[in-house]
Coordinates of C-alpha atoms in Angstrom, one line a residue:
Chain A
M27 CA -38.7 -103.2 149.7
E28 CA -38.2 -105.6 146.8
L29 CA -40.4 -107.1 144.2
V30 CA -39.0 -110.5 143.0
L31 CA -39.9 -112.3 139.9
D32 CA -38.4 -115.8 139.9
R33 CA -38.4 -117.8 136.6
V34 CA -41.8 -116.4 135.6
S35 CA -43.4 -117.6 132.4
K36 CA -46.8 -117.3 130.8
Q37 CA -47.9 -119.6 128.0
Y38 CA -51.0 -118.8 126.1
K39 CA -52.5 -121.5 123.8
N40 CA -50.0 -121.1 121.0
K41 CA -47.8 -118.3 122.3
L42 CA -45.2 -118.0 125.0
A43 CA -45.9 -114.4 126.1
V44 CA -43.3 -114.2 128.9
D45 CA -40.4 -116.6 128.9
T46 CA -38.6 -117.5 132.2
V47 CA -38.1 -113.9 133.5
T48 CA -36.1 -113.5 136.7
L49 CA -35.9 -110.0 138.2
G50 CA -35.6 -108.0 141.4
L51 CA -37.1 -104.5 141.5
R52 CA -36.4 -101.8 144.2
P53 CA -37.8 -98.3 144.7
G54 CA -37.5 -96.0 141.7
V55 CA -39.0 -95.6 138.3
I56 CA -38.5 -98.7 136.1
G57 CA -39.2 -98.1 132.5
L58 CA -40.4 -101.2 130.7
L59 CA -39.9 -100.8 127.0
G60 CA -41.1 -103.1 124.2
A61 CA -43.0 -103.2 121.0
N62 CA -46.7 -104.1 120.9
G63 CA -47.0 -107.8 121.6
A64 CA -43.6 -108.1 123.3
G65 CA -45.2 -109.3 126.6
K66 CA -45.3 -106.0 128.6
T67 CA -49.0 -106.1 129.4
T68 CA -48.9 -109.8 130.3
L69 CA -45.9 -109.2 132.6
M70 CA -47.7 -106.2 134.2
R71 CA -50.9 -108.3 134.8
M72 CA -48.9 -111.0 136.5
I73 CA -47.1 -108.5 138.7
C74 CA -50.5 -107.2 139.7
G75 CA -51.7 -110.7 140.5
I76 CA -54.6 -110.6 138.1
L77 CA -53.1 -113.1 135.7
K78 CA -51.5 -116.3 137.0
P79 CA -48.1 -117.2 135.7
T80 CA -47.8 -120.6 134.0
C81 CA -44.8 -121.2 136.1
G82 CA -42.5 -119.2 138.5
T83 CA -43.3 -117.0 141.4
I84 CA -43.8 -113.3 142.0
T85 CA -43.4 -112.0 145.6
F86 CA -43.1 -108.6 147.3
D87 CA -41.1 -108.7 150.5
G88 CA -42.2 -112.3 150.8
L89 CA -45.9 -111.6 150.1
D90 CA -47.5 -113.6 147.3
V91 CA -49.0 -111.3 144.7
S92 CA -52.3 -113.2 144.7
G93 CA -53.0 -112.2 148.3
E94 CA -55.0 -109.4 149.8
D95 CA -52.0 -108.0 151.7
Y96 CA -50.1 -107.5 148.5
R97 CA -53.1 -105.9 146.7
D98 CA -53.2 -103.5 149.7
V99 CA -49.9 -102.0 148.7
L100 CA -50.5 -102.1 144.9
G101 CA -51.6 -99.3 142.6
Y102 CA -52.5 -100.2 139.0
L103 CA -53.4 -98.3 135.9
P104 CA -54.2 -100.8 133.1
Q105 CA -53.4 -100.2 129.5
D106 CA -57.1 -99.7 128.7
F107 CA -58.2 -97.8 131.7
G108 CA -61.7 -99.1 132.6
Y109 CA -64.3 -96.9 134.2
Y110 CA -68.1 -96.7 134.7
P111 CA -69.2 -94.1 132.2
N112 CA -72.1 -92.9 134.2
F113 CA -70.1 -92.3 137.4
T114 CA -68.8 -88.9 138.1
G115 CA -65.0 -88.5 138.6
R116 CA -65.6 -87.9 142.4
K117 CA -68.0 -90.9 142.8
F118 CA -65.6 -93.1 140.9
L119 CA -62.7 -92.3 143.2
I120 CA -64.9 -92.8 146.3
Y121 CA -65.9 -96.2 144.9
M122 CA -62.3 -97.1 144.1
A123 CA -61.3 -96.0 147.6
A124 CA -63.8 -98.4 149.1
L125 CA -62.4 -101.2 146.9
K126 CA -58.9 -100.3 148.2
G127 CA -60.0 -100.5 151.8
L128 CA -60.0 -96.8 152.8
D129 CA -62.6 -95.8 155.4
K130 CA -65.2 -93.2 154.4
V131 CA -63.4 -90.2 156.0
A132 CA -60.0 -91.1 154.4
A133 CA -61.7 -91.8 151.1
K134 CA -63.3 -88.4 150.9
S135 CA -60.2 -86.5 152.0
K136 CA -57.9 -88.5 149.7
T137 CA -60.3 -88.1 146.8
E138 CA -60.4 -84.3 147.1
D139 CA -56.6 -84.2 147.4
L140 CA -56.1 -86.3 144.3
L141 CA -58.7 -84.5 142.2
R142 CA -56.7 -81.3 143.0
L143 CA -53.4 -83.0 142.2
V144 CA -54.5 -84.2 138.7
G145 CA -56.4 -81.0 138.0
L146 CA -59.9 -82.5 137.9
T147 CA -61.5 -80.6 140.7
D148 CA -63.7 -78.5 138.4
A149 CA -64.8 -81.6 136.5
A150 CA -65.2 -83.8 139.5
D151 CA -69.0 -83.9 139.3
K152 CA -69.2 -84.5 135.6
K153 CA -69.8 -88.0 134.3
I154 CA -66.7 -89.7 133.1
K155 CA -68.1 -90.4 129.7
T156 CA -67.9 -86.6 129.1
Y157 CA -64.2 -86.5 129.9
S158 CA -61.5 -86.2 127.3
G159 CA -58.8 -88.9 126.9
G160 CA -56.4 -86.9 128.9
M161 CA -58.8 -86.3 131.7
K162 CA -59.6 -90.0 131.9
Q163 CA -55.9 -90.9 132.1
R164 CA -55.5 -88.3 134.9
L165 CA -58.4 -89.9 136.7
G166 CA -56.7 -93.3 136.1
I167 CA -53.5 -92.2 137.8
A168 CA -55.5 -90.7 140.7
Q169 CA -57.2 -94.0 141.4
A170 CA -53.9 -95.8 141.1
V171 CA -52.4 -93.8 144.0
L172 CA -55.5 -93.6 146.2
N173 CA -54.1 -96.1 148.7
N174 CA -50.6 -94.6 148.7
P175 CA -49.2 -97.8 147.1
K176 CA -45.6 -99.1 147.5
I177 CA -45.8 -100.6 144.1
L178 CA -47.3 -98.6 141.2
V179 CA -47.8 -100.3 137.9
L180 CA -48.6 -98.0 135.0
D181 CA -49.3 -99.7 131.7
E182 CA -49.0 -97.3 128.8
P183 CA -50.2 -94.4 130.9
T184 CA -49.4 -91.6 128.4
A185 CA -51.3 -93.1 125.5
G186 CA -53.7 -90.5 124.2
L187 CA -52.3 -87.6 126.0
D188 CA -51.3 -84.4 124.3
P189 CA -47.6 -83.2 124.7
K190 CA -48.4 -80.8 127.5
E191 CA -50.3 -83.4 129.5
R192 CA -47.5 -86.0 128.8
V193 CA -44.9 -83.7 130.4
R194 CA -47.1 -83.1 133.4
F195 CA -47.7 -86.8 133.7
R196 CA -44.0 -87.6 133.5
N197 CA -43.2 -85.1 136.3
L198 CA -45.9 -86.6 138.5
I199 CA -44.6 -90.2 137.9
A200 CA -41.0 -89.1 138.7
E201 CA -42.2 -87.6 141.9
L202 CA -44.1 -90.8 142.8
G203 CA -41.0 -92.9 142.2
N204 CA -39.0 -91.3 145.0
D205 CA -40.2 -93.7 147.7
R206 CA -41.9 -96.6 145.9
I207 CA -41.5 -99.0 143.0
V208 CA -43.0 -97.5 139.9
I209 CA -43.1 -99.7 136.8
L210 CA -43.8 -97.7 133.8
S211 CA -44.6 -99.8 130.7
T212 CA -44.6 -98.1 127.3
H213 CA -43.4 -98.3 123.8
I214 CA -42.8 -94.5 123.7
V215 CA -39.1 -94.1 124.3
S216 CA -39.3 -90.4 125.3
D217 CA -41.6 -91.3 128.2
V218 CA -39.0 -93.2 130.0
E219 CA -35.7 -91.7 129.0
Q220 CA -36.1 -88.7 131.2
I221 CA -37.5 -90.2 134.3
A222 CA -36.5 -93.9 134.5
D223 CA -33.9 -95.0 137.0
R224 CA -33.7 -98.4 135.4
I225 CA -34.7 -99.5 131.9
L226 CA -36.0 -103.0 131.0
M227 CA -36.4 -103.8 127.4
I228 CA -38.5 -106.8 126.5
K229 CA -38.8 -108.7 123.2
D230 CA -40.6 -111.9 122.6
G231 CA -41.2 -112.3 126.3
R232 CA -37.6 -112.0 127.3
F233 CA -35.5 -109.2 128.6
I234 CA -33.0 -108.0 126.1
Y235 CA -31.7 -105.2 128.2
D236 CA -31.7 -104.4 131.9
G237 CA -29.7 -101.4 133.1
N238 CA -29.6 -97.7 133.2
L239 CA -29.8 -95.1 130.5
A240 CA -26.0 -94.6 130.5
G241 CA -25.6 -98.2 129.4
V242 CA -27.4 -97.7 126.1
G243 CA -26.3 -94.2 125.1
N244 CA -29.1 -93.0 122.8
L245 CA -32.1 -94.9 124.0
E246 CA -34.2 -94.2 120.9
E247 CA -31.5 -95.4 118.5
F248 CA -31.0 -98.5 120.7
Y249 CA -34.7 -99.1 120.7
L250 CA -35.0 -98.8 117.0
R251 CA -32.1 -101.2 116.5
Q252 CA -33.9 -103.8 118.5
F253 CA -37.4 -103.3 117.2
G254 CA -37.0 -101.8 113.8
E255 CA -37.8 -98.4 112.5
G256 CA -41.6 -98.6 113.1
G257 CA -41.0 -99.7 116.7
E258 CA -42.6 -102.9 115.8
E259 CA -41.1 -106.3 115.6
Chain B
M234 CA -61.4 -102.4 156.0
N235 CA -63.4 -104.7 153.7
N236 CA -66.0 -102.0 153.1
I237 CA -68.6 -104.6 152.2
G238 CA -71.4 -102.2 153.3
T239 CA -70.2 -99.4 151.0
L240 CA -69.6 -101.7 148.1
Y241 CA -73.0 -103.4 148.6
L242 CA -74.7 -100.0 148.4
A243 CA -72.7 -99.0 145.4
E244 CA -73.8 -102.2 143.6
I245 CA -77.5 -101.6 144.4
K246 CA -77.2 -98.1 143.1
K247 CA -75.5 -99.3 139.9
V248 CA -78.5 -101.7 139.3
F249 CA -81.2 -99.1 140.0
S250 CA -79.4 -96.4 138.1
K251 CA -80.3 -98.2 134.9
K252 CA -83.3 -96.7 133.2
S253 CA -84.2 -100.0 131.6
V254 CA -84.7 -101.5 135.0
W255 CA -87.0 -98.7 136.2
L256 CA -89.0 -98.7 133.0
T257 CA -89.5 -102.5 133.0
L258 CA -90.4 -102.4 136.7
I259 CA -93.0 -99.6 136.2
I260 CA -94.4 -100.7 132.8
G261 CA -94.3 -104.4 133.6
T262 CA -96.0 -104.0 137.0
A263 CA -98.6 -101.6 135.5
L264 CA -99.4 -104.1 132.6
V265 CA -99.8 -107.0 135.0
C266 CA -102.1 -104.9 137.3
M267 CA -104.1 -103.8 134.2
A268 CA -104.5 -107.4 133.1
I269 CA -105.8 -108.4 136.5
A270 CA -108.1 -105.4 136.7
S271 CA -109.3 -105.8 133.1
N272 CA -112.4 -107.8 134.1
A273 CA -113.5 -105.0 136.3
F274 CA -112.8 -102.1 134.0
F275 CA -113.3 -103.4 130.5
E276 CA -116.1 -105.9 130.9
T277 CA -119.8 -105.0 130.8
Y278 CA -122.6 -107.3 131.8
D279 CA -125.7 -107.0 129.5
Y280 CA -129.1 -108.2 130.8
P281 CA -132.2 -109.3 128.8
D282 CA -134.1 -106.2 130.1
G283 CA -131.6 -104.0 128.2
S284 CA -129.8 -102.8 131.4
K285 CA -126.1 -103.0 131.8
M286 CA -123.7 -103.3 134.6
S287 CA -120.0 -102.5 134.5
G288 CA -117.5 -105.1 135.8
L289 CA -116.6 -102.9 138.7
Q290 CA -120.3 -102.5 139.7
F291 CA -120.8 -106.2 139.4
Y292 CA -117.9 -107.1 141.7
K293 CA -119.0 -104.4 144.2
L294 CA -122.5 -105.9 144.2
E295 CA -121.0 -109.4 144.6
S296 CA -118.9 -108.3 147.5
E297 CA -121.9 -106.7 149.3
E298 CA -124.1 -109.7 148.8
C299 CA -121.5 -112.2 149.9
S300 CA -120.5 -110.1 152.9
K301 CA -124.1 -110.6 154.2
L302 CA -123.3 -114.3 154.4
S303 CA -119.8 -114.0 155.8
G304 CA -119.3 -115.5 159.2
R305 CA -122.1 -118.1 158.8
T306 CA -121.4 -121.7 159.5
I307 CA -121.8 -123.9 156.4
D308 CA -124.3 -126.6 157.5
D309 CA -127.6 -127.9 156.4
E310 CA -129.4 -124.9 157.8
F311 CA -127.2 -122.6 155.7
L312 CA -127.7 -124.7 152.6
N313 CA -131.5 -124.8 153.2
E314 CA -131.5 -121.0 153.5
V315 CA -129.7 -120.5 150.2
R316 CA -131.2 -123.6 148.6
G317 CA -133.7 -121.6 146.5
T318 CA -130.9 -119.6 145.0
I319 CA -128.7 -122.6 144.5
T320 CA -131.5 -124.4 142.7
D321 CA -132.1 -121.4 140.5
F322 CA -128.4 -121.3 139.8
A323 CA -128.2 -125.0 139.1
L324 CA -131.2 -124.9 136.8
K325 CA -130.4 -121.7 135.0
K326 CA -126.7 -122.5 134.9
D327 CA -125.6 -119.1 133.6
Y328 CA -126.1 -116.6 136.4
L329 CA -124.6 -113.8 134.4
T330 CA -127.7 -113.6 132.2
E331 CA -130.0 -113.2 135.3
K332 CA -129.7 -109.7 136.7
Q333 CA -131.5 -110.7 139.9
L334 CA -128.8 -113.2 140.6
A335 CA -126.0 -110.8 139.7
G336 CA -123.4 -110.6 142.5
L337 CA -124.7 -113.7 144.2
N338 CA -122.6 -116.1 142.3
K339 CA -120.0 -116.3 145.0
S340 CA -122.6 -116.6 147.7
I341 CA -124.2 -119.5 146.1
E342 CA -121.4 -121.1 144.2
K343 CA -118.9 -121.4 147.0
P344 CA -121.2 -122.7 149.7
A345 CA -122.6 -125.1 147.2
R346 CA -119.1 -126.5 146.8
M347 CA -118.7 -127.2 150.5
D348 CA -118.9 -130.6 152.1
T349 CA -117.8 -130.3 155.6
E350 CA -118.2 -133.9 156.9
D351 CA -114.8 -135.0 158.4
G352 CA -113.4 -131.8 157.1
F353 CA -112.7 -133.2 153.7
I354 CA -113.4 -131.1 150.7
Y355 CA -113.4 -132.5 147.2
Q356 CA -113.0 -130.6 144.0
N357 CA -116.0 -132.3 142.3
T358 CA -118.3 -131.2 145.1
P359 CA -119.9 -128.3 143.2
M360 CA -121.9 -130.2 140.7
V361 CA -122.9 -132.9 143.1
A362 CA -123.9 -130.2 145.7
L363 CA -125.9 -128.4 143.1
D364 CA -127.6 -131.5 142.1
S365 CA -128.1 -132.4 145.7
A366 CA -129.6 -129.0 146.3
A367 CA -132.1 -129.6 143.5
E368 CA -133.0 -132.9 145.0
Q369 CA -133.4 -131.5 148.5
L370 CA -130.6 -133.7 149.9
G371 CA -128.7 -132.7 153.0
I372 CA -125.0 -132.0 153.1
S373 CA -124.2 -135.4 154.7
D374 CA -125.7 -137.0 151.6
C375 CA -123.3 -135.0 149.5
W376 CA -120.4 -136.4 151.4
Y377 CA -121.6 -140.0 151.2
F378 CA -122.1 -139.6 147.5
L379 CA -118.5 -138.3 147.0
Q380 CA -116.8 -140.9 149.2
D381 CA -116.3 -143.4 146.4
T382 CA -114.9 -140.9 144.0
L383 CA -112.5 -139.7 146.7
D384 CA -111.4 -143.2 147.5
D385 CA -110.8 -143.9 143.8
N386 CA -108.6 -140.8 143.5
Q387 CA -106.7 -141.7 146.7
N388 CA -105.6 -144.9 145.0
V389 CA -103.0 -143.0 142.9
L390 CA -101.3 -141.7 146.1
T391 CA -98.8 -143.5 148.2
V392 CA -99.7 -144.7 151.7
T393 CA -97.6 -142.0 153.2
A394 CA -99.3 -139.3 151.1
K395 CA -102.7 -140.6 152.0
E396 CA -101.9 -140.6 155.7
F397 CA -100.3 -137.2 155.6
N398 CA -103.2 -135.7 153.7
K399 CA -105.7 -137.2 156.1
S400 CA -103.9 -135.8 159.1
F401 CA -103.5 -132.5 157.4
A402 CA -107.1 -132.3 156.4
D403 CA -108.3 -133.5 159.9
G404 CA -107.0 -130.2 161.1
I405 CA -109.5 -128.2 159.1
D406 CA -112.1 -126.6 161.3
T407 CA -115.5 -128.2 160.9
P408 CA -118.1 -127.1 160.4
M409 CA -116.6 -124.5 158.1
V410 CA -117.4 -120.8 158.3
Y411 CA -118.4 -119.1 155.1
T412 CA -116.1 -116.2 154.1
Y413 CA -116.0 -114.1 151.0
Q414 CA -112.4 -114.1 149.7
Q415 CA -112.6 -113.0 146.0
G416 CA -109.6 -110.7 146.3
Y417 CA -107.3 -113.5 147.5
D418 CA -108.8 -115.9 145.0
I419 CA -107.9 -113.6 142.1
F420 CA -104.5 -113.0 143.6
I421 CA -103.6 -116.7 143.9
E422 CA -104.8 -117.2 140.4
S423 CA -102.6 -114.3 139.1
A424 CA -99.5 -115.1 141.1
W425 CA -97.8 -116.9 138.2
I426 CA -97.8 -113.6 136.2
C427 CA -95.9 -112.0 139.1
V428 CA -93.3 -114.8 138.7
W429 CA -92.9 -114.3 135.0
L430 CA -92.6 -110.5 135.4
L431 CA -90.1 -111.0 138.2
F432 CA -88.0 -113.5 136.1
L433 CA -87.8 -110.8 133.4
L434 CA -87.1 -108.0 135.8
I435 CA -84.4 -109.8 137.8
T436 CA -82.7 -111.1 134.7
L437 CA -82.6 -107.6 133.2
S438 CA -81.5 -106.0 136.5
L439 CA -78.7 -108.5 137.2
A440 CA -77.5 -109.7 133.8
G441 CA -74.7 -107.1 133.9
I442 CA -73.7 -107.4 137.6
F443 CA -70.4 -109.2 136.7
A444 CA -70.5 -108.9 132.9
Y445 CA -70.5 -105.1 133.0
D446 CA -67.2 -104.9 134.8
R447 CA -65.6 -106.9 131.9
Q448 CA -67.4 -104.9 129.3
T449 CA -66.2 -101.6 130.8
K450 CA -62.7 -103.1 131.6
M451 CA -63.2 -102.3 135.2
D452 CA -62.4 -105.9 136.1
A453 CA -58.6 -105.3 136.0
L454 CA -59.0 -102.4 138.5
I455 CA -61.3 -104.2 140.7
V456 CA -59.5 -107.5 141.1
S457 CA -56.1 -105.8 141.6
S458 CA -57.7 -103.9 144.6
R459 CA -57.5 -105.0 148.2
N460 CA -61.2 -105.7 148.3
G461 CA -61.5 -106.8 144.7
R462 CA -62.0 -110.5 145.4
R463 CA -64.2 -111.9 148.2
P464 CA -65.5 -108.6 149.5
I465 CA -66.7 -107.3 146.1
A466 CA -68.1 -110.8 145.2
T467 CA -70.0 -110.9 148.5
A468 CA -71.2 -107.3 148.0
K469 CA -72.5 -108.1 144.5
V470 CA -74.2 -111.3 145.6
L471 CA -75.9 -109.6 148.6
A472 CA -76.9 -106.7 146.3
G473 CA -78.3 -109.1 143.8
F474 CA -80.4 -110.7 146.5
T475 CA -81.6 -107.4 147.8
V476 CA -82.6 -106.3 144.3
A477 CA -84.6 -109.5 143.9
V478 CA -86.3 -109.0 147.3
I479 CA -87.1 -105.3 146.5
E480 CA -88.5 -106.2 143.1
T481 CA -90.5 -109.1 144.5
L482 CA -92.0 -106.9 147.2
V483 CA -92.9 -104.2 144.6
V484 CA -94.5 -106.6 142.1
F485 CA -96.2 -108.7 144.8
G486 CA -97.4 -105.7 146.7
A487 CA -98.8 -104.0 143.6
V488 CA -100.7 -107.1 142.4
L489 CA -102.1 -107.8 145.9
A490 CA -103.2 -104.2 146.2
V491 CA -105.0 -104.3 142.9
C492 CA -106.7 -107.6 143.8
I493 CA -107.8 -106.3 147.2
G494 CA -108.7 -102.8 145.8
I495 CA -111.0 -104.2 143.1
Y496 CA -112.3 -107.5 144.6
S497 CA -112.2 -106.6 148.3
G498 CA -109.8 -107.7 151.0
Q499 CA -112.4 -109.6 153.0
G500 CA -111.6 -113.1 154.3
W501 CA -108.0 -112.9 155.4
N502 CA -108.7 -115.2 158.2
G503 CA -111.1 -117.5 156.3
P504 CA -110.3 -121.0 155.2
I505 CA -108.8 -121.4 151.7
Q506 CA -111.4 -124.1 150.9
M507 CA -113.7 -121.2 150.0
F508 CA -111.6 -120.7 146.8
V509 CA -109.6 -124.0 146.5
P510 CA -112.4 -126.5 147.3
G511 CA -110.2 -129.6 146.7
T512 CA -107.3 -128.6 148.9
A513 CA -106.2 -130.6 151.9
W514 CA -104.3 -127.5 153.2
N515 CA -105.4 -126.4 156.6
A516 CA -104.7 -122.8 156.1
T517 CA -106.4 -119.4 156.0
A518 CA -106.3 -117.1 153.0
G519 CA -103.9 -114.9 154.8
Q520 CA -101.5 -117.8 155.5
I521 CA -101.6 -118.8 151.9
V522 CA -100.9 -115.3 150.6
S523 CA -98.0 -115.2 153.0
T524 CA -96.8 -118.6 151.8
Y525 CA -97.0 -117.4 148.2
L526 CA -94.9 -114.4 149.2
V527 CA -92.3 -116.7 150.7
I528 CA -92.4 -119.0 147.6
I529 CA -92.1 -116.1 145.2
M530 CA -89.4 -114.5 147.3
V531 CA -87.4 -117.7 147.2
M532 CA -88.0 -118.0 143.5
G533 CA -86.8 -114.4 143.0
I534 CA -83.6 -115.2 145.0
L535 CA -83.1 -118.3 142.8
F536 CA -83.6 -116.2 139.6
A537 CA -81.1 -113.7 141.0
S538 CA -78.4 -116.3 141.8
A539 CA -78.8 -118.0 138.5
T540 CA -78.6 -114.7 136.6
M541 CA -75.5 -113.7 138.6
M542 CA -73.8 -117.0 137.9
L543 CA -74.5 -116.6 134.2
S544 CA -73.3 -113.0 134.4
R545 CA -70.1 -114.2 135.9
F546 CA -69.3 -116.4 132.9
C547 CA -71.1 -114.8 130.0
G548 CA -71.8 -111.3 128.7
G549 CA -74.9 -109.3 129.7
A550 CA -76.7 -110.0 126.4
Q551 CA -75.8 -113.7 126.5
T552 CA -77.1 -113.9 130.0
L553 CA -80.4 -112.4 128.9
G554 CA -80.6 -114.7 125.9
I555 CA -79.9 -117.8 128.0
Q556 CA -82.5 -116.8 130.6
M557 CA -85.1 -116.2 127.9
G558 CA -84.3 -119.7 126.7
V559 CA -84.8 -121.1 130.2
L560 CA -88.2 -119.4 130.4
M561 CA -89.3 -120.9 127.0
L562 CA -88.0 -124.3 128.0
G563 CA -90.2 -124.1 131.1
F564 CA -93.3 -124.2 128.9
F565 CA -92.7 -127.9 128.1
N566 CA -93.9 -130.7 130.2
L567 CA -92.3 -134.1 130.2
P568 CA -94.4 -136.8 128.4
F569 CA -93.9 -139.4 131.1
K570 CA -94.6 -139.7 134.9
N571 CA -91.7 -140.6 137.2
L572 CA -89.5 -138.9 139.8
L573 CA -87.8 -136.8 137.1
S574 CA -91.1 -135.5 135.7
R575 CA -92.3 -134.8 139.3
L576 CA -89.2 -132.7 139.9
W577 CA -89.6 -131.0 136.6
D578 CA -93.1 -130.0 137.6
L579 CA -91.4 -128.0 140.4
R580 CA -89.6 -125.7 138.0
P581 CA -90.1 -122.1 139.2
T582 CA -91.2 -120.5 136.0
T583 CA -94.4 -122.5 135.8
F584 CA -94.8 -123.9 139.3
L585 CA -97.5 -121.6 140.4
T586 CA -99.6 -122.4 137.3
M587 CA -99.9 -126.0 138.4
G588 CA -102.6 -125.8 141.0
I589 CA -100.1 -126.5 143.8
L590 CA -102.8 -126.1 146.6
S591 CA -104.7 -129.0 145.1
N592 CA -101.6 -131.1 144.4
E593 CA -101.6 -134.0 146.8
D594 CA -98.3 -135.5 145.6
R595 CA -95.7 -135.9 148.2
F596 CA -91.9 -136.5 148.1
S597 CA -90.8 -139.1 150.7
F598 CA -87.2 -139.5 151.7
G599 CA -87.6 -141.9 154.6
L600 CA -88.6 -138.9 156.8
A601 CA -91.9 -137.1 156.9
G602 CA -92.9 -136.5 153.3
L603 CA -92.7 -133.0 151.8
N604 CA -95.5 -131.6 149.8
C605 CA -94.8 -130.0 146.5
V606 CA -94.4 -126.5 147.9
E607 CA -92.0 -127.6 150.7
M608 CA -90.1 -129.7 148.2
A609 CA -89.9 -126.8 145.7
I610 CA -88.6 -124.4 148.4
V611 CA -85.9 -126.9 149.5
L612 CA -84.8 -127.4 145.9
Y613 CA -84.8 -123.7 145.1
L614 CA -82.6 -123.0 148.2
I615 CA -80.2 -125.8 147.2
A616 CA -80.0 -124.5 143.7
T617 CA -79.4 -121.0 145.0
I618 CA -76.6 -122.1 147.3
A619 CA -75.0 -124.1 144.4
C620 CA -75.2 -121.1 142.0
M621 CA -73.7 -118.8 144.6
A622 CA -70.9 -121.2 145.5
V623 CA -69.9 -121.5 141.8
T624 CA -70.1 -117.7 141.3
V625 CA -68.0 -116.7 144.3
A626 CA -65.5 -119.6 144.0
S627 CA -64.9 -118.8 140.3
Y628 CA -64.6 -115.1 141.0
M629 CA -61.9 -115.7 143.6
K630 CA -59.9 -117.3 140.8
Y631 CA -60.9 -114.9 138.1
Q632 CA -58.0 -113.7 135.8
V633 CA -58.0 -110.8 133.4
K634 CA -57.1 -112.3 130.1
N635 CA -58.7 -109.9 127.6
T636 CA -56.2 -107.8 125.6

């Protein structure tokens, strides 16, 4: 099981967001660190097949990321998690299950399991617009794993969560990373230093570090050295 | 599983879960029905003797009087029988001021407009027939008198159109049988209002079908899902068409029910020459109502596909704005007469206001010519397919670029 990025670039009108990235990713939690505007979200979107690279290829075990077969094994939680505000949590998951190709019986059963897993059973029949930020993020992770994906892409998943929820979320992600590729994009160092098997640091569309935690020592200090005290470039 | 059925139902539910759609459907349909019913409910007929009659009473009386004549063959015997009334009508002109003639207008006006020789009916027949009645002429004389005028008007048509109209009209049953059809007459006259209401309704219902996903940022989740490309695009398109069909049936059904309820449903199998004297269409009122349902349904599907295409590329509010602009643009006629203007006359937003049943123009492509209704349906279907092809093809390549 390997996700391969081969000389991938993305050029916007006047900005090179991702610059000739070559990478191979295997099961485990991969922490993608970078400041805002470093190219994380663009890279995530290209990995998810929803944004076409200007050049280069992305494949998963030979499957092109623009194909249906690839999307069948993909789970994605975008940075700004979108939802239909008038849907209830349960209805939303059922709808997402249909989008992910689950049959009705499997969709219902998986929805109930995941509502329990993310602690939303009691709020399942409330409209999503009444949910707190943390509840929405939990619903987001639930929809991402509905199809038991082999590749799970989480773009800034802990944004807006309180410390307790963040810990719970980290543990959940670590568990999910045992048998699949989990790409966790964030600019919050503490999110990845405890659970990432591999750390990728991106700056100006290029990787400036690719290795494990041991290779950088104190991750936060290393991060600050690269991106400045504010974490921004 | 592509789950198109589940996704299709979800899209329909999304559309009909919007309060604005329900409110517009209910209020719009109610207003259109009220406008059609206003003559019956808000008009009062005052007579010189001081008595009054409500609109509803007037139409009820008319229906009863005309029903007595329904089923009679329109010939000289028939004309002779009603000649006294026709003469009164012709001389007095305004039957509304004469209470003894109240309700008889349809029974005298419509037969007076008939000329059954060779099955040809001409629009100017009424005045000639009235004059003829006053002069004690027979119905054959009416036809002879009209022949020159008819020939003059035929000169503006192509040979193909003349031949087709002749063969079309030859099929009309002669002698014609009188039938009271006021309900269908009012319905055909009011059909354009249905189209405008449908245009607004369908635009409002479907402006967000693609745009809302971008607005709520659901697009990223959808297109990264297994069924997030062709299956969801197909489901949305099918749902859009279904919404258009449902709304068409509701509006069409409500307006037809009001027309029949107030003005009676008699004459379903009667010839449409009773209320469209100049038409060469060999059809019954029922067939024309069914034809209108087909035209309006095709229009509704075209409105749906155009709205969905706009929604694919623009925001919901922009889509609404553009469609309102299209509606306004439709009010303008081209100031010249050529193929372009003839095609422009087929634009759906004003097509039904153009007296299509009296339109003898034909479009010829080397095969049998198409009349304006057939041509309009062909063009609407081509436009629908084009809009849908653009919508689905572009959605297949859709990329999430917003940040």
